[in-house]
Tab-separated table of C-alpha atoms in Angstrom:
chain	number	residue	atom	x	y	z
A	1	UNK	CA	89.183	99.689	210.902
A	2	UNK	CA	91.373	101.136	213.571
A	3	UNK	CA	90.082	102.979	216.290
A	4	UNK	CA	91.841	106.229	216.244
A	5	UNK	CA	91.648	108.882	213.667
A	6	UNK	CA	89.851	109.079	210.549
A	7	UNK	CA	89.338	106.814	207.373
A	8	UNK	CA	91.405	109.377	205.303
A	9	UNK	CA	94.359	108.800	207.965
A	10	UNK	CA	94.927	105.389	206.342
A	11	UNK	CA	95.873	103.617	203.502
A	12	UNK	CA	95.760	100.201	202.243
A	13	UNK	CA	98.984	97.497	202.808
A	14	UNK	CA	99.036	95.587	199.713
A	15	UNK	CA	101.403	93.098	201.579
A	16	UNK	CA	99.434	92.981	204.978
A	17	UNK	CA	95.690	93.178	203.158
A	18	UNK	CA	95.694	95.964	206.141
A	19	UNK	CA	94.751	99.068	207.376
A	20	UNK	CA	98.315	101.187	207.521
A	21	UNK	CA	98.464	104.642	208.451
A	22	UNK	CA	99.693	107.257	205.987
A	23	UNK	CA	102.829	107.884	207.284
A	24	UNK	CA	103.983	104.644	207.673
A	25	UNK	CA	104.015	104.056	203.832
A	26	UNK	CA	107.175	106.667	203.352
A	27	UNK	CA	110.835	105.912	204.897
A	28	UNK	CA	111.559	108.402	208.253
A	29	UNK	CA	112.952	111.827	206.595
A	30	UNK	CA	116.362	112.523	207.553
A	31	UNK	CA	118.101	115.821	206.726
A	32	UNK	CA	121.664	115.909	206.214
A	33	UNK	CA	123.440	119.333	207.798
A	34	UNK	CA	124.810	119.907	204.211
A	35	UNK	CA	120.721	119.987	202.563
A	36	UNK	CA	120.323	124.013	201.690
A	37	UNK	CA	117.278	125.199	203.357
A	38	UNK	CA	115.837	126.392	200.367
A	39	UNK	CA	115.996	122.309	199.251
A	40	UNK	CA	113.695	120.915	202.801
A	41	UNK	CA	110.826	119.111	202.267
A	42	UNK	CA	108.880	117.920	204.869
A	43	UNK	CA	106.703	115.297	204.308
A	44	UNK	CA	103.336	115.359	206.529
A	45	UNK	CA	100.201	113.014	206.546
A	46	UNK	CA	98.812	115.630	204.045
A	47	UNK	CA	101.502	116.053	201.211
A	48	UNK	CA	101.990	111.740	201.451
A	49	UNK	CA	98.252	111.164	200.625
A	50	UNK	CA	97.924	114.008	198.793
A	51	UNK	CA	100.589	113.227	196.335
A	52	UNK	CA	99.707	109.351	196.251
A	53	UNK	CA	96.640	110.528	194.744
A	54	UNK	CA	98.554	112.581	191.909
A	55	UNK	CA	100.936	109.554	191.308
A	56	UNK	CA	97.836	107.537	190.621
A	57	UNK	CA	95.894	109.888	188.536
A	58	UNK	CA	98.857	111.047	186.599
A	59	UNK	CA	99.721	106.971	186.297
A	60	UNK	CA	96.298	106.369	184.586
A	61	UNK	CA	96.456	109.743	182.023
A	62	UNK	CA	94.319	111.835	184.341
A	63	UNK	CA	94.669	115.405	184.367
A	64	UNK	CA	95.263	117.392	187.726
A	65	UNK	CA	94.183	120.783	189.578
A	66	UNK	CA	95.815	121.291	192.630
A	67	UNK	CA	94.039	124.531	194.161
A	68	UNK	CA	94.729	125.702	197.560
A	69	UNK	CA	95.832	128.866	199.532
A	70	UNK	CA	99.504	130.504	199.338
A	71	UNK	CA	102.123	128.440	201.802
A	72	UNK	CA	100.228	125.114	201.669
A	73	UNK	CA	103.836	123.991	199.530
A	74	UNK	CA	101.296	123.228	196.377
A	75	UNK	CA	104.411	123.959	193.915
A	76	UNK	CA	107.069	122.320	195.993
A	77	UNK	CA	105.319	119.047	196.546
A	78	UNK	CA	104.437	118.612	193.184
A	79	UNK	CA	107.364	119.369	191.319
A	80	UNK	CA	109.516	117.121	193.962
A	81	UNK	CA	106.899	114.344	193.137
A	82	UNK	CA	106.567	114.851	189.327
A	83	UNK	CA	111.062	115.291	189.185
A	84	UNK	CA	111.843	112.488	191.399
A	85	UNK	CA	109.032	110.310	192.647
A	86	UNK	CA	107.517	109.059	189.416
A	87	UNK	CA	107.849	106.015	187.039
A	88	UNK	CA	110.912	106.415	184.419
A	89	UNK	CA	108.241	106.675	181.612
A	90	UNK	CA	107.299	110.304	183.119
A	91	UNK	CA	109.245	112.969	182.159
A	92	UNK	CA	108.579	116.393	183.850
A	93	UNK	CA	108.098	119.443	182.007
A	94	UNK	CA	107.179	122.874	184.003
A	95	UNK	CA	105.736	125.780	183.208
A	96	UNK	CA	105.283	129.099	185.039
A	97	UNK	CA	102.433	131.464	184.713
A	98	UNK	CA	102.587	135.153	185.291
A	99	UNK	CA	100.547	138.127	184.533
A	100	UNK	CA	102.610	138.909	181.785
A	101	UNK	CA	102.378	135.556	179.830
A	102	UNK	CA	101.843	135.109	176.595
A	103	UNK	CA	99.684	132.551	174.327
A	104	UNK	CA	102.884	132.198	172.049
A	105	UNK	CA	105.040	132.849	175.279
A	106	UNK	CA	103.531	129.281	176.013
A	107	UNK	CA	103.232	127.649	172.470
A	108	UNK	CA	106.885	128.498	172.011
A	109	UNK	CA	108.081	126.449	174.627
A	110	UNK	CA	105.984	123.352	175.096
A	111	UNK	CA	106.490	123.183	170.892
A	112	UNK	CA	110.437	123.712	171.974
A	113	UNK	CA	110.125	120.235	174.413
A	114	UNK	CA	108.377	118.402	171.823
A	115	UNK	CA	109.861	116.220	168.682
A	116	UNK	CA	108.033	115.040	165.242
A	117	UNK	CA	107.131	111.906	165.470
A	118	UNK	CA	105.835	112.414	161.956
A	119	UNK	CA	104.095	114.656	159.667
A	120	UNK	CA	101.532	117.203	161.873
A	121	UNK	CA	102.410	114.619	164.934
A	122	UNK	CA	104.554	115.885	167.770
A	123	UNK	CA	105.642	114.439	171.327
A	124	UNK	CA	108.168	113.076	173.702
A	125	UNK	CA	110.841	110.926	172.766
A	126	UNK	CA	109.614	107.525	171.560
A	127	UNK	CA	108.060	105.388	175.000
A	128	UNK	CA	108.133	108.109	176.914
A	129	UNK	CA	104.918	110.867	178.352
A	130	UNK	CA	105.384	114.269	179.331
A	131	UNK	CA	103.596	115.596	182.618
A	132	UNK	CA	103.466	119.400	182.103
A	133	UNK	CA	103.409	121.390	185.360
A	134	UNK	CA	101.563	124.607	184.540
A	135	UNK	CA	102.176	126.429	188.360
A	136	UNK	CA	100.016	129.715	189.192
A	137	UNK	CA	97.806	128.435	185.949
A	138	UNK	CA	94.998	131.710	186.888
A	139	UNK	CA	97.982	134.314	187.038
A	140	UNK	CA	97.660	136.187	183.136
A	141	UNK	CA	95.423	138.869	182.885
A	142	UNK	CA	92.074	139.002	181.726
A	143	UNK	CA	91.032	140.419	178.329
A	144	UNK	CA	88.086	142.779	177.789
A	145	UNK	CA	85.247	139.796	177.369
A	146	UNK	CA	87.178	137.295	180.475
A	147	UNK	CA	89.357	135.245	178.111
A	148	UNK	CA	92.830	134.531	179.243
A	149	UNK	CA	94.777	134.199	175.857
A	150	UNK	CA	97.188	131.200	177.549
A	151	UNK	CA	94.508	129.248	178.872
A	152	UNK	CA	92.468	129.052	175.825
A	153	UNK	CA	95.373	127.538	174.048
A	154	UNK	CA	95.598	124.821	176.514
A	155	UNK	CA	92.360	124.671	176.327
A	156	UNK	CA	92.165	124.005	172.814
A	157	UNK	CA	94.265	121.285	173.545
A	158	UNK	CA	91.921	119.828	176.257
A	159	UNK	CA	89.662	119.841	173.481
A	160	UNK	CA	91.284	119.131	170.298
A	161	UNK	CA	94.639	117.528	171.299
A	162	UNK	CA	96.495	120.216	169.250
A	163	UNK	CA	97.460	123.301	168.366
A	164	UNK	CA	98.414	125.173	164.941
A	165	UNK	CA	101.749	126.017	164.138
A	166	UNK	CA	102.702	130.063	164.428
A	167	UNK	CA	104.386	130.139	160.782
A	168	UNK	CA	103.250	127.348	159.002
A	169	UNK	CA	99.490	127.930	160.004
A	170	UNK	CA	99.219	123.930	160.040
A	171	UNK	CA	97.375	122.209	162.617
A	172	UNK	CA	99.834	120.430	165.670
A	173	UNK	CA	98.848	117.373	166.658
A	174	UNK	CA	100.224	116.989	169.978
A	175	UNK	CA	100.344	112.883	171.966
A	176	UNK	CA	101.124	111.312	174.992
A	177	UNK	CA	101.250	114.654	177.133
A	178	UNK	CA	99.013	115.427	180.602
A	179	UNK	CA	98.769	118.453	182.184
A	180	UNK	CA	99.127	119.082	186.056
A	181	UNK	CA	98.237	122.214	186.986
A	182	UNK	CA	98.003	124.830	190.940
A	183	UNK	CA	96.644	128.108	191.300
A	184	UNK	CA	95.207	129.995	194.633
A	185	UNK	CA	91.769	130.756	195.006
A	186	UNK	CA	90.942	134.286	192.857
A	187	UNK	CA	92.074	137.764	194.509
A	188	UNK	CA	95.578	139.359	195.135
A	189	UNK	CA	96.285	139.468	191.164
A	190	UNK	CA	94.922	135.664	190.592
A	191	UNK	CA	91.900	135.736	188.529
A	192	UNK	CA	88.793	133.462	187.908
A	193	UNK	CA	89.489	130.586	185.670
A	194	UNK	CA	86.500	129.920	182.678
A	195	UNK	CA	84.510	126.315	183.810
A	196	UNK	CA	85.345	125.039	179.847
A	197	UNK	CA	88.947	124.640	180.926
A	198	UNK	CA	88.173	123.458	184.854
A	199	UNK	CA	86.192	120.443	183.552
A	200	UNK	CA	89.468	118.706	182.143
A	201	UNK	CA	90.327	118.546	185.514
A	202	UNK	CA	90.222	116.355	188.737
A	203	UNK	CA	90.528	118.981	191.168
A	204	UNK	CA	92.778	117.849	194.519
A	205	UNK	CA	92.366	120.814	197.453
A	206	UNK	CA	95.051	121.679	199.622
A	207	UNK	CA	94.098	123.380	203.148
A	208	UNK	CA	96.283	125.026	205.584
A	209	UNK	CA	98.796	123.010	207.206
A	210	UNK	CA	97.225	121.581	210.858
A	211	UNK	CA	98.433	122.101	213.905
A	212	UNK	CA	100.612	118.674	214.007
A	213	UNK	CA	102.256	119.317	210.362
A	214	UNK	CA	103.307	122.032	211.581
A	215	UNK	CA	104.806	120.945	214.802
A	216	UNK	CA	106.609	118.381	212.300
A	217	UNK	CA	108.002	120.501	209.746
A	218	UNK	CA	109.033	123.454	212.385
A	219	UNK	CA	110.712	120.646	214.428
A	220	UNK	CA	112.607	119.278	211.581
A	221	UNK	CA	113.707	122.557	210.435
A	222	UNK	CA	115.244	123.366	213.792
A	223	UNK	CA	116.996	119.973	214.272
A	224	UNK	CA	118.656	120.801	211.064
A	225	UNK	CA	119.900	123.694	212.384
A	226	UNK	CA	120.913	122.974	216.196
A	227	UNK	CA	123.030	120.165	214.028
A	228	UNK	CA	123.875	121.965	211.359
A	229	UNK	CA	125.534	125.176	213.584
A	230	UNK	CA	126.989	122.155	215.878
A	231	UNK	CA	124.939	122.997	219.229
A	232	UNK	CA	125.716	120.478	221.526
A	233	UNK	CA	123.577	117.423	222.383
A	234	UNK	CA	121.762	118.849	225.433
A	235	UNK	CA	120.496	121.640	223.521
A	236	UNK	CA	119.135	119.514	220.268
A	237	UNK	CA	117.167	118.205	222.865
A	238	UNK	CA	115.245	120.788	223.262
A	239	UNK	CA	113.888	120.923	220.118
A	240	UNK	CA	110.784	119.926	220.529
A	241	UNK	CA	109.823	121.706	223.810
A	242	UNK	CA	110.770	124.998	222.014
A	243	UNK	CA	108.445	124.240	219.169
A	244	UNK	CA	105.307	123.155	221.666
A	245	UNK	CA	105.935	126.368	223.937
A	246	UNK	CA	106.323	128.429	220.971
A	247	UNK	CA	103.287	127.443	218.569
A	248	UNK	CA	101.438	127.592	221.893
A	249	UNK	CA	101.695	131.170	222.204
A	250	UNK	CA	100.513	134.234	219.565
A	251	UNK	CA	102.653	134.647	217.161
A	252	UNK	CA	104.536	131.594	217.844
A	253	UNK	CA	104.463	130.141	214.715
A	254	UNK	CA	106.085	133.534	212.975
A	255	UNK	CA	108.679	132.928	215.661
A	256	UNK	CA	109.465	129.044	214.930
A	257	UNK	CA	109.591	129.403	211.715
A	258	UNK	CA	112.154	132.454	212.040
A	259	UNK	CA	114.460	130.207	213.999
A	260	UNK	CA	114.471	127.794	211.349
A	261	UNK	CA	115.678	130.552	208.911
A	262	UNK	CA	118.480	131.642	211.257
C-alpha cells in the first residue's frame, strides 16, 4: 500500500494487479477556448471515485442517493456521468423536482418515456434500461400528515414495481428502470424525506470541495480564460500563483472564482 495519502485515494489497476491513485484512472482534462463556461467540468479525486461508485452500482441495478450540500456539483456530475459516461444499454432519463410538483406532474412524464411491451407491461425500448435522474428529490411540499404526494408514487414503485394508470384505473407494471436520485440536507425550502422511501437507497455523500479541488478547478477555469481572451504566454503563467495567493487570503476563493466568470 503506498505510503502517502489514504486508502480511499486509490484504486485498483486491473492491468498492473496495483495500487493506482484515483486520478490516474481518467485521461488529463483539457478545455478547448471554444467550451462555454456554463459546459466545464472539472474532474477532482472526489467526483472520479465518487462517480466510479455510481457507474458500478447503477451497472449491477442498484439504486442511488446522492445527498450533499449546495455547490458540491451533485447534479452536474451525475447527469455528465449518467449522459455520456455509461454503457450503451443505459439510457438517461431526468427528472426535476420543485415545490410545485405534482404526483401526476411526475406519472405523466416517466409514463410519456416509456413503451408497452405488452398488456399492463411498460419500459424502454427492447435491450435497453432507463436510469431516471430524479434531482432536488426532497423539494415538493409537505402535506398536512408529512406525505409528499411525488415521492409516494415512486415509492410505490420501490415497492410494487408499478403504478396505475390515471384513466384507465389499471395497474402499470413498469421493468428494467433504476432510479438515481440528489437532494441537500433539509432547510432553505428542502424538506425531510419519509425512511420507507430512503431504504431503496444506497446513499453516496458528497462534502465540500477540499482545499486542493479547489485549487484544481479555479486553476483550470482561469487557464481557460487567459487562453481563451488570448493573454500572452507570460501571463498564463501565472495562473497558478494567482490562485495560491488568492485562496490564501479571506475571501479569496469568492475572488478566484469571479475571475473565472470574467
Amino acid at each position: 500500500m503506498p505510503e502517502e495519502g489514504l486508502v480511499y485515494d486509490y484504486s485498483i489497476s486491473v492491468d498492473t494487479a496495483g495500487w493506482i491513485g484515483w486520478m490516474e484512472t481518467v485521461p488529463e482534462y483539457k478545455l478547448s477556448p471554444k467550451t462555454a463556461f456554463a459546459d466545464i467540468i472539472v474532474p477532482t479525486l472526489d467526483s472520479i471515485r465518487y462517480m466510479n461508485v455510481l457507474e458500478r452500482m447503477v451497472t449491477h441495478n442498484f439504486h442511488v442517493l446522492c445527498v450533499g450540500p449546495t455547490g458540491t456539483a451533485k447534479t452536474l456530475s451525475v447527469a455528465d456521468k449518467l449522459m455520456n459516461g455509461m454503457p450503451d444499454k443505459y439510457m438517461f432519463v431526468k427528472v426535476g423536482f420543485s415545490a410545485q410538483t405534482s404526483a401526476n406532474q411526475t406519472q405523466d412524464l416517466i409514463d410519456g418515456k416509456l413503451d408497452k411491451r405488452r398488456k399492463g407491461i411498460y419500459g424502454p425500448p427492447a435491450g435497453k434500461r432507463y436510469t431516471i435522474f430524479v434531482d432536488d428529490v426532497n423539494m415538493p411540499q409537505r402535506e398536512q400528515y408529512g406525505a409528499q404526494p411525488p415521492i409516494e408514487l415512486l415509492r410505490q414503485w420501490m415497492d410494487h414495481s408499478g403504478w396505475y394508470d390515471l384513466k384507465e384505473c389499471t395497474f402499470r407494471e413498469l421493468v428494467d428502470i433504476q432510479f438515481v436520485a440528489a437532494m441537500g440536507p433539509p432547510g432553505g425550502g428542502r424538506n425531510p424525506v419519509t425512511p420507507r422511501y430512503i431504504r431503496h437507497f444506497n446513499i453516496v455523500a458528497f462534502p465540500p470541495f477540499d482545499e486542493p479541488s479547489m485549487q484544481l478547478i479555479f486553476k483550470t477555469i482561469l487557464d481557460w480564460f487567459l487562453v481563451k481572451e488570448g493573454f500572452e504566454s507570460e501571463y498564463q503563467r501565472l495562473s497558478a500563483p494567482i490562485i495560491g495567493a488568492t485562496m490564501g487570503s479571506e475571501g479569496g476563493a469568492n475572488l478566484v472564482f469571479m475571475i473565472g466568470i470574467i
